[in-house]
XYZ file of C-alpha atoms in Angstrom:
67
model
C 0.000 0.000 0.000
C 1.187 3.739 -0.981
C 0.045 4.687 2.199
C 2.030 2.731 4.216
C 5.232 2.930 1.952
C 4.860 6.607 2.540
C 4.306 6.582 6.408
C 7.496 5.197 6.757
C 9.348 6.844 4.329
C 8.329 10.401 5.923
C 9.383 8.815 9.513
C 12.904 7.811 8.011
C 12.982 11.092 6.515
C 12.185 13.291 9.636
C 15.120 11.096 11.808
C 17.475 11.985 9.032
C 17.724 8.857 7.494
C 18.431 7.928 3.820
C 16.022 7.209 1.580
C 15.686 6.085 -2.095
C 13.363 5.778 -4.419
C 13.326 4.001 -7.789
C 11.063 4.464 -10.976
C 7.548 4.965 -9.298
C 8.470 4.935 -5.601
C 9.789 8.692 -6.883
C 5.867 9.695 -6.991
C 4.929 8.380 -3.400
C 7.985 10.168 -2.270
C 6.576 13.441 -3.189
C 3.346 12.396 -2.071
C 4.883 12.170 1.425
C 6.732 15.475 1.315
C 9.949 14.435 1.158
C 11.983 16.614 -1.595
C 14.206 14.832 -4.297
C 16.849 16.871 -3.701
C 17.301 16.685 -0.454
C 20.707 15.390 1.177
C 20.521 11.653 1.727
C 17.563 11.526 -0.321
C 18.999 8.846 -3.889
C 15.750 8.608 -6.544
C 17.019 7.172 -9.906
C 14.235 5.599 -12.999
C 16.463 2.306 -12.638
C 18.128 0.174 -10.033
C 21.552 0.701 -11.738
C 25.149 1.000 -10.880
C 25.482 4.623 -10.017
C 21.818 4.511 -7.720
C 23.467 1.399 -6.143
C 26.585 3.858 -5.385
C 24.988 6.704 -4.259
C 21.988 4.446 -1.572
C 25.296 2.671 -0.669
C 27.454 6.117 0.301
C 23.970 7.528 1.334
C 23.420 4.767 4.066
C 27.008 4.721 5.066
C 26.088 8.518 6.962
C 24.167 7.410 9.899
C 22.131 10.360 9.356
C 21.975 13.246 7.323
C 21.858 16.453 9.395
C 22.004 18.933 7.032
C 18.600 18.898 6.052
């Protein structure tokens, strides 16, 4: 469910968390407030190399203060 998917993806976002999106997921993201361009925030159309790089250096911070 959408719903859910974006419950949780607006908690992880308010504690700072990462959070990625790919193809679709993109839309609930903005459905749950949570901007694209926001640090720690990786949305790509594909699960490719360079999302794989940036979730993976976006998880290594524990959290992303600067947002």
């Amino acid at each position: 469910d959408a719903r859910k998917v974006a419950v949780l993806g607006r908690d992880a976002y308010r504690h700072h968390k990462a959070v990625a999106a790919v193809g679709a997921g993109a839309t609930v993201l903005g459905r749950a407030g949570i901007p694209e361009d926001a640090a720690g925030v990786v949305v790509a159309d594909r699960a490719n190399k360079a999302f794989t790089g940036a979730l993976v250096e976006a998880g290594g911070w524990h959290r992303h203060w600067d947002r």
